[in-house]
Structures are given as structure tokens and as C-alpha cells.
Amino acid sequence: MLPRGRMAKAAVLVVAGLLLLLSSSPPPAAAAGRGGELRMKHSDGGYSYNRTLAHILVQYASAVYTSDLTSLFTWTCPRCQGDTKGFEMIEIIVDVENCLQAFVGVAPDPQSIIIAFRGTQEHSVSNWIEDLFWKQLDVTYPGMPDAMVHHGFYTAYYNTTMRHEILKSVRWARKTYGRLPINVVGHSMGGALASFCALDLSVKFGSQEVQLMTFGQPRVGNPAFAAYFSEQVPRTIRVTHQNDIVPHLPPYFCYLGQWTYHHFSREVWLHETIIGNVVTKNETICDGSGEDPTCSRSVYGRSVADHLEYYGVTLHADSRGTCQFVIAPTNTAYGSVLEVDRVIILARYPQEWHAVESI
């Protein structure tokens, strides 16, 4: 007989599985394809998916998981190689109390400001996924009476030091490097934070100045919020992978109208079809609904493994602790190192810049 704690957890997982079954469409038969060929299904209209850009931006979404802040700041960490060579860090923000991490910097290719948000630590992913099943739409998005979001996602960006520091870094970068476009990226919970950041920046700087690309992000709001988001941040790509469980959460129930969670567009679904010994890699560009039944919703998303890897790139923490990080005691690369209310800030700009009026 199982201990009570394990029985309770098993019961939660059973109920969670039933919710996924109710909120998902049945998987279709596997599509036929030619051996080893990359197949892409295109949709007309909207912002175009750039596969090369996706392969670059996913590396930033991976690098932000680095716990060695010194190697991350100097861009010498193991994940700071490849297509991101030449990236110049401006600021790293670590909110220890809320277990959040993000950075802002300038990339040579694509020539832009990069903002990256870290997702949930690997060892706590299972607990976080269980919690996603029960998140309620309990906050009205400011200025949009019908747009509802979950307060945990909303406050993680708007009510923490993250937003203040990111906006300040963007302002400094544009003052120093000129009016560069802005790419916002994030994986998992980091994708939810990246979404609110991109919306915030689009309202401030204009929708054509900001691009958003997320990997394995959960739903963050209801249909009214999704529609508002798509209007304000049209240059958005939301990448999903095979049977990744997180994009299926919190569950979507079409019959609940505005009282259900709903993804914004545009989804790109990475998946494989296997016929005999032939494996075909597919990148399906989905329709503009945000809930295309022929994309990730066509499968029962149950995989944590598919959540932790996109385009062959690892997307989870490199340390086992909940919010562990390492930082050298002194380093000339930092313009300033501040610790305020359990928030660590490493910045290139001098300390006096911290006193300037926020945006």
C-alpha cells in the first residue's frame, strides 16, 4: 500500500491527466513523409517565421540558465558560444527571493538588443507543471476590462525589480548603441515573463520595434488577452516541441468562452514523424488562431523531456539548487554590482546610471 503522501500525489497526476485528455484534440494519424527531409507547412499572413533566427535565439534562451554569473556576464560560459559570438552583456538581474533571472545585452547578429528570461529550474519542473493545472484567471490586465491573466505570471514581471531594471537597460542600450530593434526570448516560465515584457515594450516603443520568440511557454491569459496581445505584439513566434507538456497548460476548454486560457499566435510546432525506419523532422507553421488543432494540440502533450530541449539545445539549469548562482568577488567587467532586497544586479553601466529617472 502506498504512503498517503504518494497516494495524494498519484491522485493529482491522474486528475491532471484527465484534464489534459478533456482539453486536447485526439492525435491524428502520422503524416507520410520522405526520409530525412525537413518539411514545413506554411500559413499566409502575419509575421514570418525565420528558422535561422530561431536557432540563434534559442541559444540565448539556454544561456540565461547559467548559474555562473561571472562567465555569463563576460560571455565565456559553455552556452555562450556558437551563433551568439560577439554578444555584449549590459545587465544581469537575479531576483533570489522569487527565483527569477534575466539579462539584457546587444548582439551583432541579429543586430539588436536581446532580453532573455530564465524558466523554471530542472529539479522543480515537475512540481511547477502540477501547479499549472490549477492556475486561475484572477487578474484583469490594465486597460483591458475583458482581458484576464494569472496573477503569478503577471506579478513576476510587473511587480518585481525585473521590469524596472530591464527598462533601464533598454534605455541605456539605445542611448549607447542607437535605436536598435529588440528581441525578447524565454523558455517555459521564462516565456511567460518574456511575453509580458514584449507587450510592455511594444506599448512603450511601438509594435514594429519588438520581436518575441518563446520556447515551450504555458498559456498566460484568456481569449480576450490573446487577441489584445496579438494586436500589440504582432511580431511573435511561439515555438512548441513534439509532446512538450507545458504548452498544453493551463488547460484550454473551448466551451468556457472567456473563462478559459487561450494561446496567442503564431505557433511553430517542431515534431517528428516516423514511418518504418524513416524519421522526418517537421516544422509546422500554424494558423493565426493560437489554438490550431492540427499543431501541438493534435497530440496529448505529456513529455517533460520534450520540454527541456528545443532545436537540439538544452533548456534547463546547469546547477541542482533551486536558485544557486556563483559570482566572482571582483571583476573589472562589471560597471557596478548591487544587491537590493535580495536582488543581485550586475551592470556594465556606472552606478550613477542607477539614479536616473526610470522610463
PDB file of C-alpha atoms in Angstrom, residues 10-263:
ATOM      1  CA  ALA A  10      -0.686   9.994  -7.672  1.00  0.00           C
ATOM      2  CA  ALA A  11      -4.294  11.181  -7.442  1.00  0.00           C
ATOM      3  CA  VAL A  12      -3.250  14.674  -8.529  1.00  0.00           C
ATOM      4  CA  LEU A  13      -1.444  13.267 -11.545  1.00  0.00           C
ATOM      5  CA  VAL A  14      -4.451  11.129 -12.518  1.00  0.00           C
ATOM      6  CA  VAL A  15      -6.798  14.127 -12.345  1.00  0.00           C
ATOM      7  CA  ALA A  16      -4.246  16.234 -14.246  1.00  0.00           C
ATOM      8  CA  GLY A  17      -4.072  13.578 -16.955  1.00  0.00           C
ATOM      9  CA  LEU A  18      -7.854  13.555 -17.277  1.00  0.00           C
ATOM     10  CA  LEU A  19      -7.874  17.342 -17.637  1.00  0.00           C
ATOM     11  CA  LEU A  20      -5.356  17.116 -20.456  1.00  0.00           C
ATOM     12  CA  LEU A  21      -7.451  14.482 -22.211  1.00  0.00           C
ATOM     13  CA  LEU A  22     -10.539  16.687 -21.972  1.00  0.00           C
ATOM     14  CA  SER A  23      -8.715  19.784 -23.208  1.00  0.00           C
ATOM     15  CA  SER A  24      -6.836  18.142 -26.102  1.00  0.00           C
ATOM     16  CA  SER A  25      -7.923  17.000 -29.518  1.00  0.00           C
ATOM     17  CA  PRO A  26      -7.287  13.344 -30.389  1.00  0.00           C
ATOM     18  CA  PRO A  27      -3.978  12.808 -32.218  1.00  0.00           C
ATOM     19  CA  PRO A  28      -4.315  12.341 -35.969  1.00  0.00           C
ATOM     20  CA  ALA A  29      -2.656   9.566 -37.922  1.00  0.00           C
ATOM     21  CA  ALA A  30       1.013  10.177 -38.637  1.00  0.00           C
ATOM     22  CA  ALA A  31       1.624  12.042 -41.857  1.00  0.00           C
ATOM     23  CA  ALA A  32       3.701  10.409 -44.536  1.00  0.00           C
ATOM     24  CA  GLY A  33       6.989  11.996 -45.458  1.00  0.00           C
ATOM     25  CA  ARG A  34      10.217  11.455 -47.312  1.00  0.00           C
ATOM     26  CA  GLY A  35      13.219  10.139 -45.463  1.00  0.00           C
ATOM     27  CA  GLY A  36      15.373  12.690 -43.637  1.00  0.00           C
ATOM     28  CA  GLU A  37      13.558  15.627 -45.188  1.00  0.00           C
ATOM     29  CA  LEU A  38      12.645  18.769 -43.249  1.00  0.00           C
ATOM     30  CA  ARG A  39       9.028  19.572 -44.078  1.00  0.00           C
ATOM     31  CA  MET A  40       7.352  22.878 -43.342  1.00  0.00           C
ATOM     32  CA  LYS A  41       3.677  23.762 -43.541  1.00  0.00           C
ATOM     33  CA  HIS A  42       3.255  27.472 -44.272  1.00  0.00           C
ATOM     34  CA  SER A  43       0.408  29.804 -43.448  1.00  0.00           C
ATOM     35  CA  ASP A  44      -0.257  33.048 -45.265  1.00  0.00           C
ATOM     36  CA  GLY A  45      -0.353  36.389 -43.482  1.00  0.00           C
ATOM     37  CA  GLY A  46       1.138  37.532 -40.199  1.00  0.00           C
ATOM     38  CA  TYR A  47       4.748  37.689 -39.085  1.00  0.00           C
ATOM     39  CA  SER A  48       7.069  35.279 -40.909  1.00  0.00           C
ATOM     40  CA  TYR A  49       8.922  32.501 -39.131  1.00  0.00           C
ATOM     41  CA  ASN A  50      12.693  32.700 -39.601  1.00  0.00           C
ATOM     42  CA  ARG A  51      14.299  29.330 -38.862  1.00  0.00           C
ATOM     43  CA  THR A  52      17.835  30.739 -38.777  1.00  0.00           C
ATOM     44  CA  LEU A  53      16.789  33.392 -36.266  1.00  0.00           C
ATOM     45  CA  ALA A  54      15.083  30.723 -34.136  1.00  0.00           C
ATOM     46  CA  HIS A  55      18.308  28.687 -33.996  1.00  0.00           C
ATOM     47  CA  ILE A  56      20.164  31.776 -32.763  1.00  0.00           C
ATOM     48  CA  LEU A  57      17.606  32.977 -30.225  1.00  0.00           C
ATOM     49  CA  VAL A  58      17.162  29.550 -28.609  1.00  0.00           C
ATOM     50  CA  GLN A  59      20.844  29.739 -27.646  1.00  0.00           C
ATOM     51  CA  TYR A  60      20.171  32.914 -25.653  1.00  0.00           C
ATOM     52  CA  ALA A  61      17.189  31.193 -24.006  1.00  0.00           C
ATOM     53  CA  SER A  62      19.607  28.434 -22.994  1.00  0.00           C
ATOM     54  CA  ALA A  63      22.445  30.718 -21.844  1.00  0.00           C
ATOM     55  CA  VAL A  64      20.240  32.576 -19.351  1.00  0.00           C
ATOM     56  CA  TYR A  65      20.043  29.354 -17.295  1.00  0.00           C
ATOM     57  CA  THR A  66      23.778  29.688 -16.488  1.00  0.00           C
ATOM     58  CA  SER A  67      24.361  29.963 -12.747  1.00  0.00           C
ATOM     59  CA  ASP A  68      27.985  31.171 -13.014  1.00  0.00           C
ATOM     60  CA  LEU A  69      27.155  34.858 -13.338  1.00  0.00           C
ATOM     61  CA  THR A  70      30.758  35.904 -13.979  1.00  0.00           C
ATOM     62  CA  SER A  71      31.158  33.660 -17.031  1.00  0.00           C
ATOM     63  CA  LEU A  72      27.672  34.666 -18.176  1.00  0.00           C
ATOM     64  CA  PHE A  73      28.424  38.370 -17.817  1.00  0.00           C
ATOM     65  CA  THR A  74      31.729  38.071 -19.731  1.00  0.00           C
ATOM     66  CA  TRP A  75      30.004  35.764 -22.230  1.00  0.00           C
ATOM     67  CA  THR A  76      32.575  32.997 -21.746  1.00  0.00           C
ATOM     68  CA  CYS A  77      30.218  30.325 -20.380  1.00  0.00           C
ATOM     69  CA  PRO A  78      29.893  26.971 -22.212  1.00  0.00           C
ATOM     70  CA  ARG A  79      26.495  28.042 -23.546  1.00  0.00           C
ATOM     71  CA  CYS A  80      27.837  31.411 -24.688  1.00  0.00           C
ATOM     72  CA  GLN A  81      29.408  30.105 -27.878  1.00  0.00           C
ATOM     73  CA  GLY A  82      28.296  29.249 -31.399  1.00  0.00           C
ATOM     74  CA  ASP A  83      25.971  31.666 -33.159  1.00  0.00           C
ATOM     75  CA  THR A  84      25.962  34.137 -30.247  1.00  0.00           C
ATOM     76  CA  LYS A  85      29.641  35.061 -30.541  1.00  0.00           C
ATOM     77  CA  GLY A  86      30.245  38.785 -30.090  1.00  0.00           C
ATOM     78  CA  PHE A  87      27.301  39.339 -27.738  1.00  0.00           C
ATOM     79  CA  GLU A  88      27.904  42.173 -25.247  1.00  0.00           C
ATOM     80  CA  MET A  89      26.207  41.879 -21.880  1.00  0.00           C
ATOM     81  CA  ILE A  90      24.680  45.027 -20.404  1.00  0.00           C
ATOM     82  CA  GLU A  91      22.971  43.730 -17.282  1.00  0.00           C
ATOM     83  CA  ILE A  92      22.091  40.542 -15.402  1.00  0.00           C
ATOM     84  CA  ILE A  93      19.249  40.622 -12.873  1.00  0.00           C
ATOM     85  CA  VAL A  94      18.815  37.804 -10.344  1.00  0.00           C
ATOM     86  CA  ASP A  95      15.783  38.009  -8.075  1.00  0.00           C
ATOM     87  CA  VAL A  96      16.807  35.453  -5.449  1.00  0.00           C
ATOM     88  CA  GLU A  97      13.597  35.674  -3.429  1.00  0.00           C
ATOM     89  CA  ASN A  98      11.370  34.921  -6.443  1.00  0.00           C
ATOM     90  CA  CYS A  99      13.915  32.669  -8.195  1.00  0.00           C
ATOM     91  CA  LEU A 100      13.965  34.777 -11.369  1.00  0.00           C
ATOM     92  CA  GLN A 101      16.866  35.572 -13.694  1.00  0.00           C
ATOM     93  CA  ALA A 102      17.142  37.657 -16.849  1.00  0.00           C
ATOM     94  CA  PHE A 103      19.732  39.534 -18.865  1.00  0.00           C
ATOM     95  CA  VAL A 104      19.896  42.364 -21.366  1.00  0.00           C
ATOM     96  CA  GLY A 105      22.635  42.801 -23.964  1.00  0.00           C
ATOM     97  CA  VAL A 106      23.443  43.713 -27.545  1.00  0.00           C
ATOM     98  CA  ALA A 107      24.007  41.154 -30.307  1.00  0.00           C
ATOM     99  CA  PRO A 108      25.869  41.665 -33.599  1.00  0.00           C
ATOM    100  CA  ASP A 109      23.665  39.132 -35.448  1.00  0.00           C
ATOM    101  CA  PRO A 110      20.833  39.806 -35.460  1.00  0.00           C
ATOM    102  CA  GLN A 111      21.927  43.370 -34.670  1.00  0.00           C
ATOM    103  CA  SER A 112      19.548  44.045 -31.831  1.00  0.00           C
ATOM    104  CA  ILE A 113      19.007  44.287 -28.110  1.00  0.00           C
ATOM    105  CA  ILE A 114      18.468  40.809 -26.642  1.00  0.00           C
ATOM    106  CA  ILE A 115      16.386  40.286 -23.496  1.00  0.00           C
ATOM    107  CA  ALA A 116      16.318  36.721 -22.153  1.00  0.00           C
ATOM    108  CA  PHE A 117      14.333  35.248 -19.243  1.00  0.00           C
ATOM    109  CA  ARG A 118      15.144  32.010 -17.437  1.00  0.00           C
ATOM    110  CA  GLY A 119      12.494  29.361 -16.912  1.00  0.00           C
ATOM    111  CA  THR A 120      11.906  27.018 -14.006  1.00  0.00           C
ATOM    112  CA  GLN A 121      14.866  25.094 -12.585  1.00  0.00           C
ATOM    113  CA  GLU A 122      15.038  21.489 -13.856  1.00  0.00           C
ATOM    114  CA  HIS A 123      14.581  19.766 -10.496  1.00  0.00           C
ATOM    115  CA  SER A 124      11.373  21.732  -9.789  1.00  0.00           C
ATOM    116  CA  VAL A 125       9.810  21.393 -13.250  1.00  0.00           C
ATOM    117  CA  SER A 126       7.506  18.518 -12.242  1.00  0.00           C
ATOM    118  CA  ASN A 127       6.105  20.419  -9.253  1.00  0.00           C
ATOM    119  CA  TRP A 128       5.673  23.556 -11.351  1.00  0.00           C
ATOM    120  CA  ILE A 129       3.844  21.594 -14.061  1.00  0.00           C
ATOM    121  CA  GLU A 130       1.454  20.121 -11.493  1.00  0.00           C
ATOM    122  CA  ASP A 131       0.754  23.633 -10.220  1.00  0.00           C
ATOM    123  CA  LEU A 132      -0.028  24.860 -13.752  1.00  0.00           C
ATOM    124  CA  PHE A 133      -3.153  22.686 -13.902  1.00  0.00           C
ATOM    125  CA  TRP A 134      -4.837  24.740 -11.197  1.00  0.00           C
ATOM    126  CA  LYS A 135      -3.849  28.326 -12.049  1.00  0.00           C
ATOM    127  CA  GLN A 136      -6.879  30.614 -12.195  1.00  0.00           C
ATOM    128  CA  LEU A 137      -7.580  33.639 -14.376  1.00  0.00           C
ATOM    129  CA  ASP A 138      -7.688  36.095 -11.494  1.00  0.00           C
ATOM    130  CA  VAL A 139      -6.251  39.437 -12.683  1.00  0.00           C
ATOM    131  CA  THR A 140      -7.721  41.863 -15.215  1.00  0.00           C
ATOM    132  CA  TYR A 141      -4.985  43.207 -17.476  1.00  0.00           C
ATOM    133  CA  PRO A 142      -4.779  47.023 -17.055  1.00  0.00           C
ATOM    134  CA  GLY A 143      -6.730  48.938 -19.700  1.00  0.00           C
ATOM    135  CA  MET A 144      -8.482  45.803 -20.999  1.00  0.00           C
ATOM    136  CA  PRO A 145     -11.616  45.011 -18.917  1.00  0.00           C
ATOM    137  CA  ASP A 146     -12.210  41.604 -20.535  1.00  0.00           C
ATOM    138  CA  ALA A 147      -8.553  40.511 -20.663  1.00  0.00           C
ATOM    139  CA  MET A 148      -7.737  38.148 -17.806  1.00  0.00           C
ATOM    140  CA  VAL A 149      -4.360  36.698 -16.809  1.00  0.00           C
ATOM    141  CA  HIS A 150      -2.961  34.750 -13.882  1.00  0.00           C
ATOM    142  CA  HIS A 151      -1.539  36.961 -11.130  1.00  0.00           C
ATOM    143  CA  GLY A 152       1.567  34.759 -10.688  1.00  0.00           C
ATOM    144  CA  PHE A 153       2.701  35.322 -14.276  1.00  0.00           C
ATOM    145  CA  TYR A 154       1.702  38.981 -14.207  1.00  0.00           C
ATOM    146  CA  THR A 155       3.361  39.938 -10.913  1.00  0.00           C
ATOM    147  CA  ALA A 156       6.565  38.016 -11.685  1.00  0.00           C
ATOM    148  CA  TYR A 157       7.282  40.651 -14.329  1.00  0.00           C
ATOM    149  CA  TYR A 158       5.365  43.790 -13.372  1.00  0.00           C
ATOM    150  CA  ASN A 159       5.665  43.721  -9.575  1.00  0.00           C
ATOM    151  CA  THR A 160       9.337  42.785  -9.207  1.00  0.00           C
ATOM    152  CA  THR A 161      12.673  44.502  -9.784  1.00  0.00           C
ATOM    153  CA  MET A 162      12.866  42.761 -13.178  1.00  0.00           C
ATOM    154  CA  ARG A 163      10.754  45.270 -15.078  1.00  0.00           C
ATOM    155  CA  HIS A 164      12.454  48.358 -13.635  1.00  0.00           C
ATOM    156  CA  GLU A 165      15.953  47.070 -14.416  1.00  0.00           C
ATOM    157  CA  ILE A 166      15.123  45.768 -17.889  1.00  0.00           C
ATOM    158  CA  LEU A 167      13.530  49.034 -18.986  1.00  0.00           C
ATOM    159  CA  LYS A 168      16.515  50.936 -17.637  1.00  0.00           C
ATOM    160  CA  SER A 169      18.950  48.704 -19.538  1.00  0.00           C
ATOM    161  CA  VAL A 170      16.989  49.061 -22.773  1.00  0.00           C
ATOM    162  CA  ARG A 171      17.095  52.827 -22.371  1.00  0.00           C
ATOM    163  CA  TRP A 172      20.868  52.744 -21.747  1.00  0.00           C
ATOM    164  CA  ALA A 173      21.451  50.426 -24.725  1.00  0.00           C
ATOM    165  CA  ARG A 174      19.520  52.678 -27.085  1.00  0.00           C
ATOM    166  CA  LYS A 175      21.358  55.726 -25.784  1.00  0.00           C
ATOM    167  CA  THR A 176      24.716  53.979 -26.263  1.00  0.00           C
ATOM    168  CA  TYR A 177      24.197  51.863 -29.416  1.00  0.00           C
ATOM    169  CA  GLY A 178      21.429  53.732 -31.204  1.00  0.00           C
ATOM    170  CA  ARG A 179      17.827  52.786 -31.895  1.00  0.00           C
ATOM    171  CA  LEU A 180      18.236  49.033 -32.189  1.00  0.00           C
ATOM    172  CA  PRO A 181      15.270  46.652 -32.522  1.00  0.00           C
ATOM    173  CA  ILE A 182      14.510  44.460 -29.507  1.00  0.00           C
ATOM    174  CA  ASN A 183      14.346  40.650 -29.413  1.00  0.00           C
ATOM    175  CA  VAL A 184      12.733  39.163 -26.306  1.00  0.00           C
ATOM    176  CA  VAL A 185      13.185  35.433 -25.643  1.00  0.00           C
ATOM    177  CA  GLY A 186      12.346  32.929 -22.919  1.00  0.00           C
ATOM    178  CA  HIS A 187      11.683  29.269 -22.242  1.00  0.00           C
ATOM    179  CA  SER A 188       8.967  27.755 -20.046  1.00  0.00           C
ATOM    180  CA  MET A 189       8.084  30.197 -17.229  1.00  0.00           C
ATOM    181  CA  GLY A 190      10.660  32.488 -18.841  1.00  0.00           C
ATOM    182  CA  GLY A 191       8.472  32.503 -21.945  1.00  0.00           C
ATOM    183  CA  ALA A 192       5.540  33.784 -19.895  1.00  0.00           C
ATOM    184  CA  LEU A 193       7.712  36.589 -18.467  1.00  0.00           C
ATOM    185  CA  ALA A 194       9.102  37.346 -21.928  1.00  0.00           C
ATOM    186  CA  SER A 195       5.535  37.704 -23.229  1.00  0.00           C
ATOM    187  CA  PHE A 196       4.610  40.353 -20.654  1.00  0.00           C
ATOM    188  CA  CYS A 197       7.929  42.119 -21.282  1.00  0.00           C
ATOM    189  CA  ALA A 198       7.388  42.184 -25.057  1.00  0.00           C
ATOM    190  CA  LEU A 199       3.876  43.565 -24.558  1.00  0.00           C
ATOM    191  CA  ASP A 200       5.227  46.226 -22.199  1.00  0.00           C
ATOM    192  CA  LEU A 201       7.985  47.245 -24.631  1.00  0.00           C
ATOM    193  CA  SER A 202       5.642  47.247 -27.649  1.00  0.00           C
ATOM    194  CA  VAL A 203       3.328  49.693 -25.898  1.00  0.00           C
ATOM    195  CA  LYS A 204       6.308  51.901 -24.986  1.00  0.00           C
ATOM    196  CA  PHE A 205       8.373  51.765 -28.181  1.00  0.00           C
ATOM    197  CA  GLY A 206       5.956  50.589 -30.880  1.00  0.00           C
ATOM    198  CA  SER A 207       4.996  47.135 -32.138  1.00  0.00           C
ATOM    199  CA  GLN A 208       7.468  47.236 -35.042  1.00  0.00           C
ATOM    200  CA  GLU A 209      10.396  47.712 -32.636  1.00  0.00           C
ATOM    201  CA  VAL A 210       9.855  44.472 -30.700  1.00  0.00           C
ATOM    202  CA  GLN A 211      10.045  40.797 -31.646  1.00  0.00           C
ATOM    203  CA  LEU A 212       9.116  37.946 -29.310  1.00  0.00           C
ATOM    204  CA  MET A 213      10.162  34.309 -29.579  1.00  0.00           C
ATOM    205  CA  THR A 214       9.348  31.830 -26.826  1.00  0.00           C
ATOM    206  CA  PHE A 215      10.022  28.117 -26.429  1.00  0.00           C
ATOM    207  CA  GLY A 216       7.647  25.802 -24.572  1.00  0.00           C
ATOM    208  CA  GLN A 217       5.751  28.547 -22.814  1.00  0.00           C
ATOM    209  CA  PRO A 218       2.457  27.997 -20.945  1.00  0.00           C
ATOM    210  CA  ARG A 219      -0.771  29.816 -21.677  1.00  0.00           C
ATOM    211  CA  VAL A 220      -0.867  33.127 -19.791  1.00  0.00           C
ATOM    212  CA  GLY A 221      -4.310  34.648 -20.398  1.00  0.00           C
ATOM    213  CA  ASN A 222      -7.827  34.263 -21.737  1.00  0.00           C
ATOM    214  CA  PRO A 223      -9.047  34.718 -25.369  1.00  0.00           C
ATOM    215  CA  ALA A 224      -9.539  38.481 -24.917  1.00  0.00           C
ATOM    216  CA  PHE A 225      -5.967  38.841 -23.659  1.00  0.00           C
ATOM    217  CA  ALA A 226      -4.658  36.657 -26.510  1.00  0.00           C
ATOM    218  CA  ALA A 227      -6.428  38.874 -29.078  1.00  0.00           C
ATOM    219  CA  TYR A 228      -5.106  42.053 -27.444  1.00  0.00           C
ATOM    220  CA  PHE A 229      -1.612  40.590 -27.286  1.00  0.00           C
ATOM    221  CA  SER A 230      -1.598  39.582 -30.968  1.00  0.00           C
ATOM    222  CA  GLU A 231      -2.663  43.102 -31.912  1.00  0.00           C
ATOM    223  CA  GLN A 232       0.021  44.769 -29.781  1.00  0.00           C
ATOM    224  CA  VAL A 233       2.879  42.307 -30.436  1.00  0.00           C
ATOM    225  CA  PRO A 234       2.319  41.045 -33.999  1.00  0.00           C
ATOM    226  CA  ARG A 235       5.989  40.064 -34.452  1.00  0.00           C
ATOM    227  CA  THR A 236       5.592  36.972 -32.275  1.00  0.00           C
ATOM    228  CA  ILE A 237       6.633  33.331 -32.710  1.00  0.00           C
ATOM    229  CA  ARG A 238       5.726  30.770 -30.050  1.00  0.00           C
ATOM    230  CA  VAL A 239       7.694  27.554 -30.634  1.00  0.00           C
ATOM    231  CA  THR A 240       6.413  24.210 -29.306  1.00  0.00           C
ATOM    232  CA  HIS A 241       8.144  20.822 -29.449  1.00  0.00           C
ATOM    233  CA  GLN A 242       6.654  17.394 -30.120  1.00  0.00           C
ATOM    234  CA  ASN A 243       4.778  16.290 -26.958  1.00  0.00           C
ATOM    235  CA  ASP A 244       6.036  19.028 -24.630  1.00  0.00           C
ATOM    236  CA  ILE A 245       3.511  19.158 -21.797  1.00  0.00           C
ATOM    237  CA  VAL A 246       3.877  22.835 -20.828  1.00  0.00           C
ATOM    238  CA  PRO A 247       2.232  24.454 -23.923  1.00  0.00           C
ATOM    239  CA  HIS A 248      -0.883  22.421 -23.022  1.00  0.00           C
ATOM    240  CA  LEU A 249      -1.108  24.188 -19.663  1.00  0.00           C
ATOM    241  CA  PRO A 250      -3.050  25.684 -18.031  1.00  0.00           C
ATOM    242  CA  PRO A 251      -5.708  23.653 -19.890  1.00  0.00           C
ATOM    243  CA  TYR A 252      -7.768  25.117 -22.749  1.00  0.00           C
ATOM    244  CA  PHE A 253     -11.517  24.423 -22.738  1.00  0.00           C
ATOM    245  CA  CYS A 254     -13.184  25.834 -25.865  1.00  0.00           C
ATOM    246  CA  TYR A 255     -16.676  25.685 -24.308  1.00  0.00           C
ATOM    247  CA  LEU A 256     -15.771  28.065 -21.439  1.00  0.00           C
ATOM    248  CA  GLY A 257     -15.558  31.159 -23.643  1.00  0.00           C
ATOM    249  CA  GLN A 258     -13.631  33.970 -21.954  1.00  0.00           C
ATOM    250  CA  TRP A 259     -13.189  31.849 -18.808  1.00  0.00           C
ATOM    251  CA  THR A 260     -10.527  29.591 -20.279  1.00  0.00           C
ATOM    252  CA  TYR A 261      -6.860  30.092 -21.025  1.00  0.00           C
ATOM    253  CA  HIS A 262      -6.019  30.661 -24.694  1.00  0.00           C
ATOM    254  CA  HIS A 263      -2.657  30.866 -26.504  1.00  0.00           C
TER     255      HIS A 263
END
